Amino acid sequence: MELSAYLPFWKQLTAAQQERLQHAAVLRSASAGTLLTQGTGDCIGLLVIRSGQLRGFLTSPEGREITVYRLLERDICLFSASCMMQNIQFDLSIQVEKDAVFWVIPPDLYKKLMAESAPVANYTNQLMASRFSEVMWLLEQILWKSQDKRLAAFLLEESALEDSQELRITHEKIAGHLGTAREVVTRMLRYLQSEGMVELARGTIRLTAPDRLRQLAGEDAC
């Protein structure tokens, strides 16, 4: 599919703006594990996800990671072009979780489009507000939700993304998503296993009682 199908504001651009955008956008691919940006110092441009999965994460001074949000097909990554946003200091890194194909829109071009087009500016402001809402939601989870509840919620989210009750994921990777230590994750998983909610094997976690995990996470079991 063409880039036009992935941009909600495309039909509200002029023909000249559409041509400039189509000409400047570069279609790229990257394999799982590739680090696309690392903090505000990297400004590669706006990413429009055609396929695959990315994640945005923060890294503590000690090197501990925590996932802020994930990006799937048709999502748009704004913070990979943070240099076009004034007064924003947000050291978010972007990494490929599953082999991905995406367009890269140069930041200078997109910034000019925002200045020229009210629909583009409005959409960008809505997207920015949505991303910051996700950051605030994460902060609330960290402050007010216990680690076991956050782990249960993560396992359910991962199961939905993979469409499988059996997850091939390491304890260290889970720790990187939750912003905690691997030892903490291992201890909590063993607790969940003792309660009959999961089964653990080398490199895999099987969800044996999803409804109980939902109750633990504080979600609706329906």
PDB file of C-alpha atoms in Angstrom:
ATOM      1  CA  MET A   1       0.000   0.000   0.000  1.00  0.00           C
ATOM      2  CA  GLU A   2       1.043   3.584  -0.584  1.00  0.00           C
ATOM      3  CA  LEU A   3       2.005   6.090   2.098  1.00  0.00           C
ATOM      4  CA  SER A   4      -1.253   7.974   1.459  1.00  0.00           C
ATOM      5  CA  ALA A   5      -3.244   5.101   3.016  1.00  0.00           C
ATOM      6  CA  TYR A   6      -1.363   5.462   6.315  1.00  0.00           C
ATOM      7  CA  LEU A   7      -1.703   9.216   6.895  1.00  0.00           C
ATOM      8  CA  PRO A   8      -5.129  10.354   8.197  1.00  0.00           C
ATOM      9  CA  PHE A   9      -4.612  13.905   6.908  1.00  0.00           C
ATOM     10  CA  TRP A  10      -3.481  12.954   3.385  1.00  0.00           C
ATOM     11  CA  LYS A  11      -6.673  14.012   1.570  1.00  0.00           C
ATOM     12  CA  GLN A  12      -6.559  17.403   3.292  1.00  0.00           C
ATOM     13  CA  LEU A  13      -3.156  18.231   1.797  1.00  0.00           C
ATOM     14  CA  THR A  14      -2.788  20.135  -1.444  1.00  0.00           C
ATOM     15  CA  ALA A  15      -1.561  18.280  -4.524  1.00  0.00           C
ATOM     16  CA  ALA A  16       1.816  20.017  -4.204  1.00  0.00           C
ATOM     17  CA  GLN A  17       2.142  19.020  -0.537  1.00  0.00           C
ATOM     18  CA  GLN A  18       1.212  15.425  -1.360  1.00  0.00           C
ATOM     19  CA  GLU A  19       3.848  15.305  -4.088  1.00  0.00           C
ATOM     20  CA  ARG A  20       6.569  16.714  -1.798  1.00  0.00           C
ATOM     21  CA  LEU A  21       5.701  14.260   0.943  1.00  0.00           C
ATOM     22  CA  GLN A  22       5.550  11.262  -1.375  1.00  0.00           C
ATOM     23  CA  HIS A  23       8.878  12.195  -2.935  1.00  0.00           C
ATOM     24  CA  ALA A  24      10.705  12.805   0.362  1.00  0.00           C
ATOM     25  CA  ALA A  25       9.451   9.798   2.346  1.00  0.00           C
ATOM     26  CA  VAL A  26      11.855   6.845   2.290  1.00  0.00           C
ATOM     27  CA  LEU A  27      10.659   3.275   2.753  1.00  0.00           C
ATOM     28  CA  ARG A  28      13.011   1.349   5.041  1.00  0.00           C
ATOM     29  CA  SER A  29      13.159  -2.066   6.652  1.00  0.00           C
ATOM     30  CA  ALA A  30      14.873  -3.146   9.875  1.00  0.00           C
ATOM     31  CA  SER A  31      15.269  -6.468  11.627  1.00  0.00           C
ATOM     32  CA  ALA A  32      14.234  -7.260  15.198  1.00  0.00           C
ATOM     33  CA  GLY A  33      16.659  -5.830  17.740  1.00  0.00           C
ATOM     34  CA  THR A  34      17.698  -2.833  15.622  1.00  0.00           C
ATOM     35  CA  LEU A  35      17.978   0.403  17.620  1.00  0.00           C
ATOM     36  CA  LEU A  36      16.558   3.182  15.435  1.00  0.00           C
ATOM     37  CA  THR A  37      17.001   6.137  17.783  1.00  0.00           C
ATOM     38  CA  GLN A  38      18.663   6.678  21.142  1.00  0.00           C
ATOM     39  CA  GLY A  39      17.350   9.732  22.960  1.00  0.00           C
ATOM     40  CA  THR A  40      16.781  13.294  21.787  1.00  0.00           C
ATOM     41  CA  GLY A  41      20.167  13.426  20.071  1.00  0.00           C
ATOM     42  CA  ASP A  42      18.816  11.249  17.277  1.00  0.00           C
ATOM     43  CA  CYS A  43      16.269  12.868  14.990  1.00  0.00           C
ATOM     44  CA  ILE A  44      15.816  10.640  11.968  1.00  0.00           C
ATOM     45  CA  GLY A  45      12.308  11.810  11.152  1.00  0.00           C
ATOM     46  CA  LEU A  46       8.709  10.760  11.546  1.00  0.00           C
ATOM     47  CA  LEU A  47       8.213   6.978  11.308  1.00  0.00           C
ATOM     48  CA  VAL A  48       5.054   5.598   9.708  1.00  0.00           C
ATOM     49  CA  ILE A  49       4.776   1.876  10.435  1.00  0.00           C
ATOM     50  CA  ARG A  50       3.788  -0.272   7.451  1.00  0.00           C
ATOM     51  CA  SER A  51       4.370  -3.626   9.170  1.00  0.00           C
ATOM     52  CA  GLY A  52       6.138  -5.102  12.182  1.00  0.00           C
ATOM     53  CA  GLN A  53       6.422  -3.855  15.743  1.00  0.00           C
ATOM     54  CA  LEU A  54       8.525  -1.184  17.466  1.00  0.00           C
ATOM     55  CA  ARG A  55       8.814  -0.112  21.075  1.00  0.00           C
ATOM     56  CA  GLY A  56       9.645   3.188  22.701  1.00  0.00           C
ATOM     57  CA  PHE A  57      11.587   2.924  25.949  1.00  0.00           C
ATOM     58  CA  LEU A  58      13.468   4.967  28.512  1.00  0.00           C
ATOM     59  CA  THR A  59      16.837   4.040  30.009  1.00  0.00           C
ATOM     60  CA  SER A  60      17.905   4.943  33.554  1.00  0.00           C
ATOM     61  CA  PRO A  61      21.433   6.224  34.335  1.00  0.00           C
ATOM     62  CA  GLU A  62      22.143   2.698  35.621  1.00  0.00           C
ATOM     63  CA  GLY A  63      21.145   1.198  32.265  1.00  0.00           C
ATOM     64  CA  ARG A  64      17.757  -0.192  33.295  1.00  0.00           C
ATOM     65  CA  GLU A  65      15.072  -0.002  30.596  1.00  0.00           C
ATOM     66  CA  ILE A  66      11.317   0.492  30.790  1.00  0.00           C
ATOM     67  CA  THR A  67       8.896   0.293  27.864  1.00  0.00           C
ATOM     68  CA  VAL A  68       6.705   3.375  27.452  1.00  0.00           C
ATOM     69  CA  TYR A  69       4.616   2.252  24.478  1.00  0.00           C
ATOM     70  CA  ARG A  70       4.595  -0.043  21.473  1.00  0.00           C
ATOM     71  CA  LEU A  71       4.004   0.798  17.838  1.00  0.00           C
ATOM     72  CA  LEU A  72       2.199  -1.522  15.440  1.00  0.00           C
ATOM     73  CA  GLU A  73       1.033  -1.358  11.816  1.00  0.00           C
ATOM     74  CA  ARG A  74      -0.386   2.087  10.888  1.00  0.00           C
ATOM     75  CA  ASP A  75       1.013   3.713  14.034  1.00  0.00           C
ATOM     76  CA  ILE A  76       3.118   6.864  13.698  1.00  0.00           C
ATOM     77  CA  CYS A  77       6.232   7.501  15.781  1.00  0.00           C
ATOM     78  CA  LEU A  78       6.517  11.189  16.626  1.00  0.00           C
ATOM     79  CA  PHE A  79       9.424  11.174  19.083  1.00  0.00           C
ATOM     80  CA  SER A  80      11.848   9.891  16.437  1.00  0.00           C
ATOM     81  CA  ALA A  81      11.527  13.448  15.083  1.00  0.00           C
ATOM     82  CA  SER A  82      11.751  15.227  18.439  1.00  0.00           C
ATOM     83  CA  CYS A  83      14.105  17.895  17.067  1.00  0.00           C
ATOM     84  CA  MET A  84      11.148  19.548  15.346  1.00  0.00           C
ATOM     85  CA  MET A  85       9.347  20.014  18.680  1.00  0.00           C
ATOM     86  CA  GLN A  86      10.489  22.963  20.733  1.00  0.00           C
ATOM     87  CA  ASN A  87      11.220  22.677  24.464  1.00  0.00           C
ATOM     88  CA  ILE A  88      10.817  18.900  24.568  1.00  0.00           C
ATOM     89  CA  GLN A  89      13.569  16.980  26.324  1.00  0.00           C
ATOM     90  CA  PHE A  90      12.452  13.372  26.257  1.00  0.00           C
ATOM     91  CA  ASP A  91      15.219  10.786  25.923  1.00  0.00           C
ATOM     92  CA  LEU A  92      13.083   8.084  24.372  1.00  0.00           C
ATOM     93  CA  SER A  93      14.776   5.323  22.388  1.00  0.00           C
ATOM     94  CA  ILE A  94      13.052   3.425  19.574  1.00  0.00           C
ATOM     95  CA  GLN A  95      13.844  -0.242  18.936  1.00  0.00           C
ATOM     96  CA  VAL A  96      12.479  -2.792  16.468  1.00  0.00           C
ATOM     97  CA  GLU A  97      10.757  -5.663  18.311  1.00  0.00           C
ATOM     98  CA  LYS A  98       9.601  -7.565  15.212  1.00  0.00           C
ATOM     99  CA  ASP A  99      11.031  -7.198  11.697  1.00  0.00           C
ATOM    100  CA  ALA A 100       9.533  -3.944  10.457  1.00  0.00           C
ATOM    101  CA  VAL A 101       8.936  -1.930   7.301  1.00  0.00           C
ATOM    102  CA  PHE A 102       8.277   1.786   7.709  1.00  0.00           C
ATOM    103  CA  TRP A 103       8.450   5.130   5.960  1.00  0.00           C
ATOM    104  CA  VAL A 104      10.792   7.835   7.258  1.00  0.00           C
ATOM    105  CA  ILE A 105       9.546  11.393   6.694  1.00  0.00           C
ATOM    106  CA  PRO A 106      12.337  14.012   7.050  1.00  0.00           C
ATOM    107  CA  PRO A 107      11.750  16.224  10.111  1.00  0.00           C
ATOM    108  CA  ASP A 108      12.332  19.504   8.235  1.00  0.00           C
ATOM    109  CA  LEU A 109       9.683  18.626   5.671  1.00  0.00           C
ATOM    110  CA  TYR A 110       7.151  17.544   8.280  1.00  0.00           C
ATOM    111  CA  LYS A 111       7.768  20.677  10.346  1.00  0.00           C
ATOM    112  CA  LYS A 112       7.089  22.783   7.251  1.00  0.00           C
ATOM    113  CA  LEU A 113       3.878  20.861   6.594  1.00  0.00           C
ATOM    114  CA  MET A 114       2.727  21.568  10.157  1.00  0.00           C
ATOM    115  CA  ALA A 115       3.295  25.279   9.559  1.00  0.00           C
ATOM    116  CA  GLU A 116       1.402  25.207   6.256  1.00  0.00           C
ATOM    117  CA  SER A 117      -1.475  22.861   7.075  1.00  0.00           C
ATOM    118  CA  ALA A 118      -3.870  23.148  10.010  1.00  0.00           C
ATOM    119  CA  PRO A 119      -5.001  19.487   9.640  1.00  0.00           C
ATOM    120  CA  VAL A 120      -1.385  18.292   9.910  1.00  0.00           C
ATOM    121  CA  ALA A 121      -0.742  20.515  12.934  1.00  0.00           C
ATOM    122  CA  ASN A 122      -3.963  19.395  14.637  1.00  0.00           C
ATOM    123  CA  TYR A 123      -3.219  15.736  14.011  1.00  0.00           C
ATOM    124  CA  THR A 124       0.328  16.120  15.342  1.00  0.00           C
ATOM    125  CA  ASN A 125      -0.910  17.848  18.509  1.00  0.00           C
ATOM    126  CA  GLN A 126      -3.452  15.054  19.075  1.00  0.00           C
ATOM    127  CA  LEU A 127      -0.760  12.427  18.558  1.00  0.00           C
ATOM    128  CA  MET A 128       1.585  14.196  20.973  1.00  0.00           C
ATOM    129  CA  ALA A 129      -1.161  14.435  23.591  1.00  0.00           C
ATOM    130  CA  SER A 130      -1.913  10.736  23.164  1.00  0.00           C
ATOM    131  CA  ARG A 131       1.742   9.762  23.645  1.00  0.00           C
ATOM    132  CA  PHE A 132       2.098  11.903  26.761  1.00  0.00           C
ATOM    133  CA  SER A 133      -1.096  10.340  28.123  1.00  0.00           C
ATOM    134  CA  GLU A 134       0.601   6.957  27.723  1.00  0.00           C
ATOM    135  CA  VAL A 135       3.604   8.265  29.644  1.00  0.00           C
ATOM    136  CA  MET A 136       1.353   9.508  32.460  1.00  0.00           C
ATOM    137  CA  TRP A 137      -0.500   6.180  32.513  1.00  0.00           C
ATOM    138  CA  LEU A 138       2.816   4.358  32.851  1.00  0.00           C
ATOM    139  CA  LEU A 139       3.852   6.677  35.689  1.00  0.00           C
ATOM    140  CA  GLU A 140       0.600   5.914  37.509  1.00  0.00           C
ATOM    141  CA  GLN A 141       1.202   2.181  37.068  1.00  0.00           C
ATOM    142  CA  ILE A 142       4.704   2.466  38.515  1.00  0.00           C
ATOM    143  CA  LEU A 143       3.591   4.602  41.457  1.00  0.00           C
ATOM    144  CA  TRP A 144       0.359   2.887  42.441  1.00  0.00           C
ATOM    145  CA  LYS A 145       0.363  -0.646  41.048  1.00  0.00           C
ATOM    146  CA  SER A 146       2.329  -3.532  42.579  1.00  0.00           C
ATOM    147  CA  GLN A 147       4.905  -5.414  40.531  1.00  0.00           C
ATOM    148  CA  ASP A 148       2.867  -8.617  40.388  1.00  0.00           C
ATOM    149  CA  LYS A 149      -0.142  -6.757  38.963  1.00  0.00           C
ATOM    150  CA  ARG A 150       2.048  -5.059  36.352  1.00  0.00           C
ATOM    151  CA  LEU A 151       3.613  -8.392  35.422  1.00  0.00           C
ATOM    152  CA  ALA A 152       0.188 -10.022  35.029  1.00  0.00           C
ATOM    153  CA  ALA A 153      -0.950  -7.139  32.804  1.00  0.00           C
ATOM    154  CA  PHE A 154       2.220  -7.412  30.704  1.00  0.00           C
ATOM    155  CA  LEU A 155       1.806 -11.163  30.189  1.00  0.00           C
ATOM    156  CA  LEU A 156      -1.782 -10.642  29.042  1.00  0.00           C
ATOM    157  CA  GLU A 157      -0.744  -7.851  26.667  1.00  0.00           C
ATOM    158  CA  GLU A 158       2.055  -9.986  25.238  1.00  0.00           C
ATOM    159  CA  SER A 159      -0.334 -12.919  24.799  1.00  0.00           C
ATOM    160  CA  ALA A 160      -2.752 -10.684  22.868  1.00  0.00           C
ATOM    161  CA  LEU A 161       0.035  -9.359  20.638  1.00  0.00           C
ATOM    162  CA  GLU A 162       1.347 -12.856  19.894  1.00  0.00           C
ATOM    163  CA  ASP A 163      -2.136 -14.400  19.716  1.00  0.00           C
ATOM    164  CA  SER A 164      -0.833 -17.284  21.821  1.00  0.00           C
ATOM    165  CA  GLN A 165      -0.975 -18.543  25.401  1.00  0.00           C
ATOM    166  CA  GLU A 166       2.661 -19.646  25.101  1.00  0.00           C
ATOM    167  CA  LEU A 167       5.157 -16.797  25.140  1.00  0.00           C
ATOM    168  CA  ARG A 168       8.737 -17.183  23.975  1.00  0.00           C
ATOM    169  CA  ILE A 169      10.326 -14.471  26.055  1.00  0.00           C
ATOM    170  CA  THR A 170      13.132 -14.322  28.602  1.00  0.00           C
ATOM    171  CA  HIS A 171      12.899 -13.021  32.149  1.00  0.00           C
ATOM    172  CA  GLU A 172      15.501 -10.401  31.257  1.00  0.00           C
ATOM    173  CA  LYS A 173      13.400  -9.077  28.380  1.00  0.00           C
ATOM    174  CA  ILE A 174      10.343  -8.816  30.610  1.00  0.00           C
ATOM    175  CA  ALA A 175      12.447  -6.909  33.150  1.00  0.00           C
ATOM    176  CA  GLY A 176      13.423  -4.486  30.380  1.00  0.00           C
ATOM    177  CA  HIS A 177       9.765  -3.816  29.602  1.00  0.00           C
ATOM    178  CA  LEU A 178       8.761  -3.316  33.226  1.00  0.00           C
ATOM    179  CA  GLY A 179      11.799  -1.360  34.369  1.00  0.00           C
ATOM    180  CA  THR A 180      12.815  -3.791  37.080  1.00  0.00           C
ATOM    181  CA  ALA A 181      15.522  -6.373  37.771  1.00  0.00           C
ATOM    182  CA  ARG A 182      15.555  -9.829  36.190  1.00  0.00           C
ATOM    183  CA  GLU A 183      15.706 -11.423  39.636  1.00  0.00           C
ATOM    184  CA  VAL A 184      12.469  -9.671  40.609  1.00  0.00           C
ATOM    185  CA  VAL A 185      10.734 -10.960  37.475  1.00  0.00           C
ATOM    186  CA  THR A 186      11.976 -14.493  38.096  1.00  0.00           C
ATOM    187  CA  ARG A 187      10.713 -14.408  41.691  1.00  0.00           C
ATOM    188  CA  MET A 188       7.281 -13.111  40.648  1.00  0.00           C
ATOM    189  CA  LEU A 189       6.956 -15.655  37.831  1.00  0.00           C
ATOM    190  CA  ARG A 190       7.738 -18.469  40.244  1.00  0.00           C
ATOM    191  CA  TYR A 191       5.013 -17.120  42.512  1.00  0.00           C
ATOM    192  CA  LEU A 192       2.531 -17.059  39.607  1.00  0.00           C
ATOM    193  CA  GLN A 193       3.545 -20.614  38.770  1.00  0.00           C
ATOM    194  CA  SER A 194       3.004 -21.742  42.370  1.00  0.00           C
ATOM    195  CA  GLU A 195      -0.493 -20.233  42.145  1.00  0.00           C
ATOM    196  CA  GLY A 196      -1.203 -22.163  38.944  1.00  0.00           C
ATOM    197  CA  MET A 197      -1.462 -19.102  36.685  1.00  0.00           C
ATOM    198  CA  VAL A 198       1.567 -19.878  34.484  1.00  0.00           C
ATOM    199  CA  GLU A 199       3.915 -22.724  33.608  1.00  0.00           C
ATOM    200  CA  LEU A 200       7.610 -21.942  33.202  1.00  0.00           C
ATOM    201  CA  ALA A 201      10.111 -23.633  30.908  1.00  0.00           C
ATOM    202  CA  ARG A 202      13.433 -22.555  29.421  1.00  0.00           C
ATOM    203  CA  GLY A 203      12.718 -19.458  27.318  1.00  0.00           C
ATOM    204  CA  THR A 204       8.930 -19.890  27.462  1.00  0.00           C
ATOM    205  CA  ILE A 205       6.021 -18.924  29.693  1.00  0.00           C
ATOM    206  CA  ARG A 206       2.647 -20.583  29.251  1.00  0.00           C
ATOM    207  CA  LEU A 207      -0.458 -18.799  30.538  1.00  0.00           C
ATOM    208  CA  THR A 208      -2.538 -21.512  32.191  1.00  0.00           C
ATOM    209  CA  ALA A 209      -5.158 -19.339  33.897  1.00  0.00           C
ATOM    210  CA  PRO A 210      -5.680 -16.106  31.895  1.00  0.00           C
ATOM    211  CA  ASP A 211      -8.861 -15.211  33.807  1.00  0.00           C
ATOM    212  CA  ARG A 212      -7.006 -15.322  37.122  1.00  0.00           C
ATOM    213  CA  LEU A 213      -4.227 -13.188  35.621  1.00  0.00           C
ATOM    214  CA  ARG A 214      -6.872 -10.651  34.576  1.00  0.00           C
ATOM    215  CA  GLN A 215      -8.239 -10.588  38.094  1.00  0.00           C
ATOM    216  CA  LEU A 216      -4.742 -10.080  39.470  1.00  0.00           C
ATOM    217  CA  ALA A 217      -4.071  -7.296  36.965  1.00  0.00           C
ATOM    218  CA  GLY A 218      -7.355  -5.647  37.911  1.00  0.00           C
ATOM    219  CA  GLU A 219      -8.905  -6.147  34.476  1.00  0.00           C
ATOM    220  CA  ASP A 220     -12.388  -7.281  33.563  1.00  0.00           C
ATOM    221  CA  ALA A 221     -12.332 -11.055  33.192  1.00  0.00           C
ATOM    222  CA  CYS A 222     -15.118 -11.036  30.588  1.00  0.00           C
TER     223      CYS A 222
END
